[in-house]
Coordinates of C-alpha atoms in Angstrom, one line a residue:
M237 CA 0.0 -16.7 -35.6
L238 CA 2.6 -14.4 -34.0
R239 CA 4.8 -16.6 -31.8
T240 CA 7.9 -16.3 -29.7
K241 CA 9.5 -18.4 -27.0
V242 CA 7.6 -16.3 -24.4
G243 CA 4.2 -16.4 -26.0
G244 CA 2.0 -16.3 -29.0
V245 CA -1.3 -15.1 -30.2
S246 CA -3.8 -16.0 -33.0
G247 CA -7.4 -15.2 -33.6
D248 CA -8.6 -17.8 -31.2
S249 CA -5.8 -18.5 -28.7
I250 CA -3.2 -16.8 -26.5
L251 CA -0.1 -18.9 -25.5
I252 CA 2.2 -18.3 -22.6
R253 CA 5.4 -20.4 -22.8
G254 CA 3.4 -22.9 -24.9
H255 CA 0.4 -23.1 -22.5
E256 CA -3.1 -21.9 -23.4
L257 CA -4.0 -18.8 -21.3
L258 CA -7.5 -20.1 -20.7
D259 CA -6.1 -23.4 -19.3
L260 CA -3.9 -21.5 -16.9
L261 CA -6.5 -19.2 -15.5
D262 CA -8.2 -21.7 -13.1
K263 CA -5.2 -23.7 -12.1
H264 CA -2.4 -21.1 -11.3
D265 CA -2.1 -17.8 -9.4
F266 CA -0.5 -14.6 -10.5
A267 CA 2.9 -15.4 -9.0
E268 CA 3.1 -18.8 -10.7
I269 CA 2.2 -17.3 -14.1
L270 CA 4.8 -14.5 -13.7
Y271 CA 7.4 -17.0 -12.8
L272 CA 6.5 -19.1 -15.8
Q273 CA 6.8 -16.1 -18.1
L274 CA 10.2 -15.2 -16.6
T275 CA 11.8 -18.6 -16.4
G276 CA 9.9 -20.9 -18.8
S277 CA 8.8 -23.3 -16.0
F278 CA 6.4 -23.4 -13.1
P279 CA 7.9 -22.7 -9.7
D280 CA 8.5 -25.2 -7.0
A281 CA 7.3 -24.4 -3.5
S282 CA 10.3 -22.3 -2.4
A283 CA 10.4 -20.3 -5.7
R284 CA 6.6 -19.7 -5.5
R285 CA 7.0 -18.4 -1.9
M286 CA 9.9 -16.1 -3.0
M287 CA 7.9 -14.8 -5.9
N288 CA 5.0 -14.0 -3.6
V289 CA 7.3 -12.3 -1.1
L290 CA 8.8 -10.1 -3.9
L291 CA 5.3 -9.1 -5.1
I292 CA 4.2 -8.3 -1.6
S293 CA 7.3 -6.3 -0.7
G294 CA 6.8 -4.2 -3.8
S295 CA 3.3 -3.3 -2.9
D296 CA 4.1 -1.4 0.3
H297 CA 4.3 2.0 -1.5
G298 CA 4.4 1.0 -5.1
M299 CA 6.7 2.5 -7.6
T300 CA 5.5 6.1 -7.3
P301 CA 8.0 8.8 -7.9
S302 CA 7.7 10.2 -4.4
A303 CA 8.3 6.8 -2.8
I304 CA 11.3 6.1 -5.0
A305 CA 12.7 9.6 -4.3
A306 CA 12.4 9.0 -0.5
R307 CA 14.1 5.7 -0.7
L308 CA 17.0 6.9 -2.9
T309 CA 17.5 9.9 -0.6
L310 CA 17.7 7.8 2.5
H311 CA 19.9 5.2 0.7
G312 CA 22.3 7.9 -0.6
A313 CA 22.6 9.8 2.6
P314 CA 21.3 7.8 5.6
E315 CA 22.1 10.7 7.9
A316 CA 19.5 12.8 6.1
L317 CA 16.4 11.2 7.5
Q318 CA 14.5 14.5 7.6
G319 CA 15.3 15.1 3.9
A320 CA 14.0 11.6 2.9
L321 CA 10.8 12.2 4.9
A322 CA 10.2 15.6 3.5

């Protein structure tokens, strides 16, 4: 079995922070599992809400090169709105 603190895998199981993946599937959502992977524990209510907010805010345009270029252009030169839109 290949095993680290974050996870492990063998021929018949997949572990995430010591928890069987199949046991997690029906009991937790994506934000909770992502938080578990990052921190090693399940989130409380406020951390779960924040994780969902972060995931939702990143979904507005995604991480496409054009969206990133527009954001960086506007951030670097707020007076150049036309350049960012172009």
